[in-house]
Coordinates of C-alpha atoms and ligand atoms in Angstrom, one line a residue:
Chain A
X1 CA 0.0 0.0 -0.1
X2 CA 1.2 3.5 -0.7
X3 CA 2.7 5.7 2.0
X4 CA 0.8 8.8 3.2
X5 CA 1.7 11.7 1.1
X6 CA 3.4 15.0 2.2
X7 CA 1.4 18.2 2.8
X8 CA 2.8 21.6 3.3
X9 CA 1.1 23.6 6.0
X10 CA 0.3 27.3 6.0
X11 CA -1.0 29.1 9.1
X12 CA -2.7 32.5 9.5
X13 CA -1.8 33.5 13.0
X14 CA -4.4 36.2 13.3
X15 CA -6.8 38.0 10.9
X16 CA -5.0 40.8 9.2
X17 CA -1.9 38.7 8.7
X18 CA -1.1 36.4 5.7
X19 CA -0.9 32.6 5.8
X20 CA 2.7 31.7 6.4
X21 CA 4.4 28.4 5.7
X22 CA 5.3 26.6 8.9
X23 CA 6.3 23.1 8.0
X24 CA 4.8 19.8 6.5
X25 CA 3.3 16.6 7.5
X26 CA 2.0 13.4 6.2
X27 CA -1.8 12.5 5.9
X28 CA -3.8 10.1 3.8
X29 CA -6.1 13.0 2.6
X30 CA -6.9 16.8 3.0
X31 CA -9.2 16.4 5.9
X32 CA -6.7 14.5 7.9
X33 CA -4.0 16.8 6.8
X34 CA -6.0 19.8 8.3
X35 CA -6.7 17.9 11.5
X36 CA -3.1 16.9 12.0
X37 CA -1.8 20.4 11.1
X38 CA -4.1 21.7 13.9
X39 CA -2.7 19.2 16.4
X40 CA 0.8 19.6 15.3
X41 CA 1.2 23.4 14.7
X42 CA -1.6 25.1 16.6
X43 CA -1.5 23.5 20.1
X44 CA -1.4 26.9 21.7
X45 CA -3.7 28.9 19.4
X46 CA -1.0 29.9 16.9
X47 CA -3.6 30.0 14.2
X48 CA -7.1 31.1 13.1
X49 CA -6.9 29.6 9.7
X50 CA -5.0 26.7 8.1
X51 CA -4.1 25.8 4.5
X52 CA -2.8 22.5 3.5
X53 CA -1.4 21.8 -0.1
X54 CA 0.0 18.5 -1.4
X55 CA 3.8 19.1 -1.6
X56 CA 3.8 17.7 -5.2
X57 CA 1.6 20.6 -6.3
X58 CA 4.1 23.2 -5.4
X59 CA 6.4 24.6 -8.3
X60 CA 9.5 26.1 -6.8
X61 CA 12.1 28.2 -8.4
X62 CA 15.6 26.8 -8.6
X63 CA 18.2 28.5 -6.4
X64 CA 20.9 27.5 -8.9
X65 CA 19.2 29.9 -11.4
X66 CA 18.9 32.7 -9.0
X67 CA 21.4 34.9 -10.6
X68 CA 19.5 34.9 -14.1
X69 CA 16.1 34.5 -12.5
X70 CA 16.2 37.5 -10.1
X71 CA 19.0 39.6 -11.8
X72 CA 16.7 41.8 -13.8
X73 CA 15.7 43.7 -10.7
X74 CA 19.1 44.6 -9.5
X75 CA 20.1 47.0 -12.5
X76 CA 16.7 48.9 -12.3
X77 CA 17.7 51.3 -9.5
X78 CA 15.2 53.7 -10.8
X79 CA 12.6 51.9 -9.1
X80 CA 13.8 53.1 -5.8
X81 CA 13.1 56.5 -4.3
X82 CA 16.6 57.2 -3.6
X83 CA 17.4 57.2 -7.3
X84 CA 15.8 60.7 -7.6
X85 CA 18.1 63.4 -6.3
X86 CA 16.0 66.3 -5.0
X87 CA 16.8 69.6 -3.2
X88 CA 17.2 69.3 0.5
X89 CA 14.7 72.1 1.1
X90 CA 12.0 69.8 -0.3
X91 CA 9.9 68.5 2.6
X92 CA 7.4 65.7 2.9
X93 CA 8.6 63.7 0.0
Chain B
X1 CA 31.9 18.9 -11.8
X2 CA 35.6 19.0 -11.4
X3 CA 37.3 18.9 -8.1
X4 CA 38.3 22.6 -8.6
X5 CA 34.7 23.6 -9.1
X6 CA 33.5 21.7 -6.1
X7 CA 36.2 23.3 -4.1
X8 CA 35.1 26.8 -5.2
X9 CA 31.5 25.8 -4.4
X10 CA 32.5 24.7 -0.9
X11 CA 34.4 27.9 -0.2
X12 CA 31.5 29.9 -1.2
X13 CA 29.2 27.8 0.9
X14 CA 31.4 28.2 4.0
X15 CA 31.5 31.9 3.5
X16 CA 27.8 32.1 3.3
X17 CA 27.6 30.5 6.6
X18 CA 30.3 32.5 8.1
X19 CA 28.2 35.6 7.1
X20 CA 25.2 34.1 9.0
X21 CA 23.3 33.4 5.9
X22 CA 21.0 30.4 6.1
X23 CA 21.2 27.3 3.9
X24 CA 17.8 26.3 2.6
X25 CA 17.0 22.7 1.2
X26 CA 17.3 23.4 -2.5
X27 CA 20.6 25.3 -2.2
X28 CA 23.7 23.5 -3.2
X29 CA 25.5 22.0 -0.1
X30 CA 28.5 19.7 0.2
X31 CA 27.3 16.1 0.5
X32 CA 28.9 15.8 4.0
X33 CA 26.7 18.8 5.1
X34 CA 23.5 17.0 3.9
X35 CA 24.6 13.7 5.6
X36 CA 25.7 15.2 8.8
X37 CA 22.4 17.1 9.1
X38 CA 20.3 14.1 8.2
X39 CA 22.1 12.2 11.0
X40 CA 21.9 14.8 13.7
X41 CA 18.4 16.1 13.0
X42 CA 16.8 12.6 12.7
X43 CA 18.7 11.5 15.8
X44 CA 17.1 14.5 17.4
X45 CA 13.6 13.7 16.1
X46 CA 14.0 10.1 17.3
X47 CA 14.9 11.3 20.7
X48 CA 11.8 13.3 20.9
X49 CA 9.7 10.5 19.8
X50 CA 11.3 7.8 22.0
X51 CA 11.5 10.4 24.8
X52 CA 7.6 10.1 25.1
X53 CA 7.9 6.5 26.2
X54 CA 9.4 6.8 29.9
X55 CA 7.0 9.5 30.6
X56 CA 4.0 7.8 29.0
X57 CA 4.6 5.2 31.7
X58 CA 3.1 7.5 34.3
X59 CA 0.1 9.0 32.5
X60 CA -2.5 6.7 33.8
X61 CA -1.0 6.9 37.4
X62 CA -0.5 10.6 37.7
X63 CA -1.5 11.7 41.3
X64 CA -4.1 14.1 40.3
X65 CA -6.2 15.2 37.2
X66 CA -4.2 18.5 37.1
X67 CA -0.9 16.5 37.0
X68 CA -2.3 14.2 34.4
X69 CA -3.5 16.9 32.0
X70 CA -0.1 18.7 32.3
X71 CA 1.9 15.5 31.7
X72 CA -0.3 14.5 28.7
X73 CA 0.1 18.1 27.2
X74 CA 4.0 17.9 27.8
X75 CA 4.2 14.4 26.1
X76 CA 2.0 15.8 23.2
X77 CA 4.5 18.6 22.7
X78 CA 7.3 16.0 22.4
X79 CA 5.4 14.2 19.7
X80 CA 5.0 17.6 18.0
X81 CA 8.8 18.3 18.4
X82 CA 9.5 14.9 16.7
X83 CA 7.2 15.7 13.9
X84 CA 8.6 19.3 13.2
X85 CA 12.1 17.7 13.2
X86 CA 11.1 14.7 11.0
X87 CA 9.5 17.0 8.4
X88 CA 12.5 19.3 8.5
X89 CA 14.9 16.4 7.8
X90 CA 12.7 15.2 5.0
X91 CA 13.6 18.4 3.1
X92 CA 17.0 17.0 2.8
X93 CA 15.7 14.2 0.6
X94 CA 15.2 11.4 2.8
X95 CA 11.8 9.8 3.4
X96 CA 9.9 9.3 6.6
X97 CA 9.8 5.7 6.0
X98 CA 13.6 5.5 5.7
X99 CA 13.9 7.5 8.9
X100 CA 11.8 5.1 10.8
X101 CA 13.6 2.2 9.4
X102 CA 16.8 3.5 10.5
X103 CA 15.4 3.9 14.1
X104 CA 13.8 0.6 14.1
X105 CA 16.9 -1.4 12.7
X106 CA 19.1 0.3 15.4
X107 CA 21.1 2.1 12.6
X108 CA 20.0 5.5 13.9
X109 CA 20.7 6.6 17.5
X110 CA 18.5 8.6 20.0
X111 CA 19.5 10.2 23.2
X112 CA 20.6 7.4 25.5
X113 CA 19.0 9.0 28.6
X114 CA 15.6 7.6 27.4
X115 CA 16.9 4.0 28.1
X116 CA 16.6 4.5 31.9
X117 CA 13.4 3.4 33.6
X118 CA 11.0 5.6 35.2
X119 CA 10.4 4.0 38.6
X120 CA 8.4 6.4 40.6
X121 CA 6.2 9.6 40.1
X122 CA 9.1 11.7 41.2
X123 CA 10.8 10.7 37.9
X124 CA 8.4 12.8 36.1
X125 CA 9.6 15.7 38.1
X126 CA 13.3 14.9 37.7
X127 CA 12.8 14.4 33.9
X128 CA 11.2 17.6 33.3
X129 CA 13.6 19.5 35.6
X130 CA 16.8 17.9 34.6
X131 CA 16.4 16.1 31.2
X132 CA 14.3 18.9 29.6
X133 CA 16.6 21.5 31.3
X134 CA 19.6 19.9 29.6
X135 CA 17.8 19.6 26.4
X136 CA 17.0 23.4 26.6
X137 CA 20.7 24.2 27.1
X138 CA 21.5 22.1 24.1
X139 CA 18.7 23.5 21.9
X140 CA 18.8 27.2 22.4
X141 CA 22.1 27.7 20.5
X142 CA 20.6 25.6 17.6
X143 CA 17.8 28.3 17.0
X144 CA 20.6 30.1 15.1
X145 CA 22.2 27.1 13.3
X146 CA 22.8 27.3 9.6
X147 CA 20.3 25.1 8.1
X148 CA 17.1 26.9 7.8
X149 CA 14.6 24.4 8.5
X150 CA 16.4 23.0 11.5
X151 CA 16.7 26.5 12.9
X152 CA 13.0 27.2 12.5
X153 CA 12.0 24.0 14.0
X154 CA 14.2 24.7 17.1
X155 CA 12.7 28.1 17.5
X156 CA 9.2 26.4 17.7
X157 CA 10.7 23.6 20.0
X158 CA 12.3 26.1 22.4
X159 CA 9.2 28.2 22.9
X160 CA 7.6 25.0 24.2
X161 CA 10.2 23.6 26.3
X162 CA 10.1 26.2 29.2
X163 CA 6.7 24.7 30.3
X164 CA 8.2 21.3 30.3
X165 CA 10.9 22.2 32.7
X166 CA 8.7 24.2 34.9
X167 CA 6.0 21.5 35.3
X168 CA 8.8 19.1 36.1
X169 CA 10.4 21.4 38.8
X170 CA 7.0 22.0 40.4
X171 CA 6.5 18.2 40.7
X172 CA 9.9 17.6 42.4
X173 CA 9.5 20.8 44.4
X174 CA 6.1 19.7 45.8
X175 CA 7.5 16.3 46.7
X176 CA 10.5 17.8 48.4
X177 CA 8.3 20.0 50.6
X178 CA 6.0 16.9 51.4
X179 CA 6.4 14.0 53.8
X180 CA 9.6 12.2 54.7
X181 CA 8.7 9.5 52.3
X182 CA 8.0 12.0 49.5
X183 CA 11.2 13.9 50.0
X184 CA 13.1 10.6 49.9
X185 CA 11.4 9.8 46.6
X186 CA 12.5 13.2 45.2
X187 CA 16.0 12.7 46.5
X188 CA 16.1 9.2 44.9
X189 CA 14.9 10.5 41.6
X190 CA 17.6 13.2 41.6
X191 CA 20.3 10.5 42.5
X192 CA 19.3 8.4 39.4
X193 CA 18.8 11.1 36.8
X194 CA 21.6 13.5 37.7
X195 CA 24.6 11.7 36.1
X196 CA 22.8 10.6 32.9
X197 CA 21.5 14.2 32.5
X198 CA 25.1 15.6 32.7
X199 CA 26.3 12.8 30.1
X200 CA 23.3 13.7 27.8
X201 CA 25.2 16.8 27.1
X202 CA 27.6 14.7 25.1
X203 CA 31.1 13.2 25.4
X204 CA 34.1 15.2 26.9
X205 CA 35.5 17.7 24.5
X206 CA 38.9 16.0 24.5
X207 CA 37.0 12.8 23.1
X208 CA 34.5 14.5 20.9
X209 CA 35.3 13.9 17.2
X210 CA 32.8 16.1 15.3
X211 CA 33.2 19.4 17.1
X212 CA 35.2 21.4 14.8
X213 CA 33.2 20.8 11.7
X214 CA 30.0 21.1 13.7
X215 CA 31.1 24.6 15.0
X216 CA 31.8 25.8 11.5
X217 CA 28.4 24.7 10.4
X218 CA 26.8 26.2 13.6
X219 CA 25.4 22.7 14.4
X220 CA 27.3 23.4 17.6
X221 CA 27.8 26.8 19.1
X222 CA 29.4 25.8 22.5
X223 CA 31.4 22.7 23.4
X224 CA 29.9 19.9 25.3
X225 CA 32.0 20.8 28.4
X226 CA 30.7 24.5 28.3
X227 CA 27.1 23.3 27.9
X228 CA 27.6 20.9 30.9
X229 CA 29.3 23.5 33.1
X230 CA 26.4 25.9 32.4
X231 CA 23.8 23.2 33.2
X232 CA 25.6 22.3 36.5
X233 CA 25.9 26.1 37.5
X234 CA 22.3 26.8 36.9
X235 CA 20.9 23.5 38.4
X236 CA 22.9 23.3 41.7
X237 CA 21.3 26.4 43.3
X238 CA 17.9 25.0 42.2
X239 CA 18.4 21.8 44.1
X240 CA 19.7 23.6 47.1
X241 CA 16.5 25.9 47.0
X242 CA 14.3 22.8 47.5
X243 CA 16.6 21.1 50.0
X244 CA 17.9 18.3 47.8
X245 CA 21.5 17.0 47.5
X246 CA 23.3 16.7 44.2
X247 CA 24.8 13.2 44.3
X248 CA 28.3 14.1 43.8
X249 CA 30.7 14.2 46.8
X250 CA 33.2 16.2 44.6
X251 CA 30.9 19.0 43.7
X252 CA 32.3 22.3 45.1
X253 CA 32.1 25.9 44.4
X254 CA 35.2 27.3 42.8
X255 CA 35.5 30.9 43.8
X256 CA 38.2 31.6 41.2
X257 CA 36.4 30.4 38.1
X258 CA 33.1 31.4 39.5
X259 CA 31.5 28.0 38.7
X260 CA 31.3 24.6 40.2
X261 CA 34.0 21.8 40.1
X262 CA 32.4 18.5 39.9
X263 CA 33.3 14.8 39.9
X264 CA 34.0 12.3 37.3
X265 CA 31.3 10.8 35.1
X266 CA 30.9 7.1 34.5
X267 CA 31.5 7.0 30.6
X268 CA 31.8 3.3 30.6
X269 CA 28.1 3.2 31.6
X270 CA 27.3 5.9 29.1
X271 CA 28.8 3.9 26.2
X272 CA 27.2 0.8 27.3
X273 CA 23.8 2.3 27.2
X274 CA 24.7 3.9 23.8
X275 CA 25.7 0.5 22.5
X276 CA 22.3 -1.0 23.4
X277 CA 22.9 -2.5 26.8
X278 CA 21.1 0.1 29.0
X279 CA 18.2 -1.0 31.2
X280 CA 15.3 -0.3 28.7
X281 CA 17.0 -0.2 25.1
X282 CA 15.1 -3.3 24.0
X283 CA 11.8 -2.2 25.5
X284 CA 12.0 1.3 23.8
X285 CA 12.7 0.0 20.3
X286 CA 10.2 -2.7 20.5
X287 CA 7.5 -0.3 21.7
X288 CA 8.4 1.8 18.5
X289 CA 8.4 -1.1 16.2
X290 CA 5.3 -2.5 17.6
X291 CA 3.4 0.9 17.2
X292 CA 4.6 1.1 13.5
X293 CA 3.6 -2.5 12.6
X294 CA 0.5 -2.8 14.5
X295 CA -0.6 0.5 13.0
X296 CA -0.1 -0.5 9.4
X297 CA -3.6 -1.7 8.8
X298 CA -4.8 1.7 10.1
X299 CA -2.5 3.6 7.6
X300 CA -3.4 1.2 4.7
X301 CA -7.2 1.7 5.5
X302 CA -6.9 5.4 5.6
X303 CA -5.0 5.4 2.4
X304 CA -7.6 3.1 0.7
X305 CA -10.5 5.4 1.9
X306 CA -8.8 8.6 0.5
X307 CA -8.2 6.9 -2.9
X308 CA -11.9 5.7 -3.1
X309 CA -13.0 9.1 -2.4
X310 CA -10.8 10.5 -5.1
X311 CA -12.0 8.0 -7.6
X312 CA -15.6 9.0 -6.7
X313 CA -14.7 12.6 -7.5
X314 CA -13.1 11.7 -10.7
X315 CA -16.1 9.6 -11.8
X316 CA -18.7 12.4 -10.9
X317 CA -16.6 14.8 -13.0
X318 CA -16.8 12.5 -16.0
Ligands
FE2_1 FE1 11.1 18.1 23.1
FE2_2 FE1 10.5 18.8 26.4

């Protein structure tokens, strides 16, 4: 028989904050994954909402390609406010 | 990859760690780094899981409902710690089944302290106070270790450990303030757990083989001897406070170094237990193997049910 698949767990610690990845666990289906996530990751009210996602459904960027993949941003310094030199007398900008 | 290229990558890797940057699972890492982490993290996970057994022994015999719910919650936390650590270890490309297999076959080790029996209720106090106390000293520096998933798991673990130690100390304190018989029970537990707790912090620095590499990778931030000294210095006054005696005739405050001198540890016993000849080694492993094997039909049934539900959904969609 197949082993229980792996699920990634994301928890919103309180309303107003985003769900954050906090770890993974094994479960036979989504319902069990949610219940296990509650028992493993929220024993002290660390969450108000849980997402579980089959780990195999996640497509990740490859850190080996980081240089090419993320590079385009680094030479676009004009995207940052400090690129624009303005007189010191100017206030509130 | 040529040797030269690998060496370059390794230098960049070491520099990254030296700059306090974290290593994440998909990043390039030396094979030795991967293997060392699989070994240490899984050993840590196994210790959390096997560590539930000596305490599980007393759940049904806790002296009050309050003590029982606290002990249950403590043990449940240890299960959680094991699970955080197993899932962090799996990010290095080893499956949960392989990890269990290594524990069950004896290939992987776990902390040898859990091979001692829990003879009286006072042992629940001594374990929380001393064993969790020593574990905290070991674990706090790991919150800033170099491998991201391990560091994050340790932050979570450390947040939960303080309750373990406090509930243990309160148990032993209550006994120490009780009848003569209860006081003796507390002292007896301290006598039995003291030395194994000291040795739990690892072999003497002079005999420790991995230390230098582990320091570089931040798997270790303080040496075993330093951790042990820290543990002794913080624990001795706690024992004095509740009127218990540390079972070491050589224990003495050293004014000059501002810490305690202490007696020699019985490393022969330590290595005997590590090699499988402790009082409960067989019992602990067979408890884990039985739980895994006897639970197989449950895991299979759950998987069969999940597959059936999925097929139903697929059929409806067609
Ligand atoms: Fe723990
Ligand atoms: Fe603990």
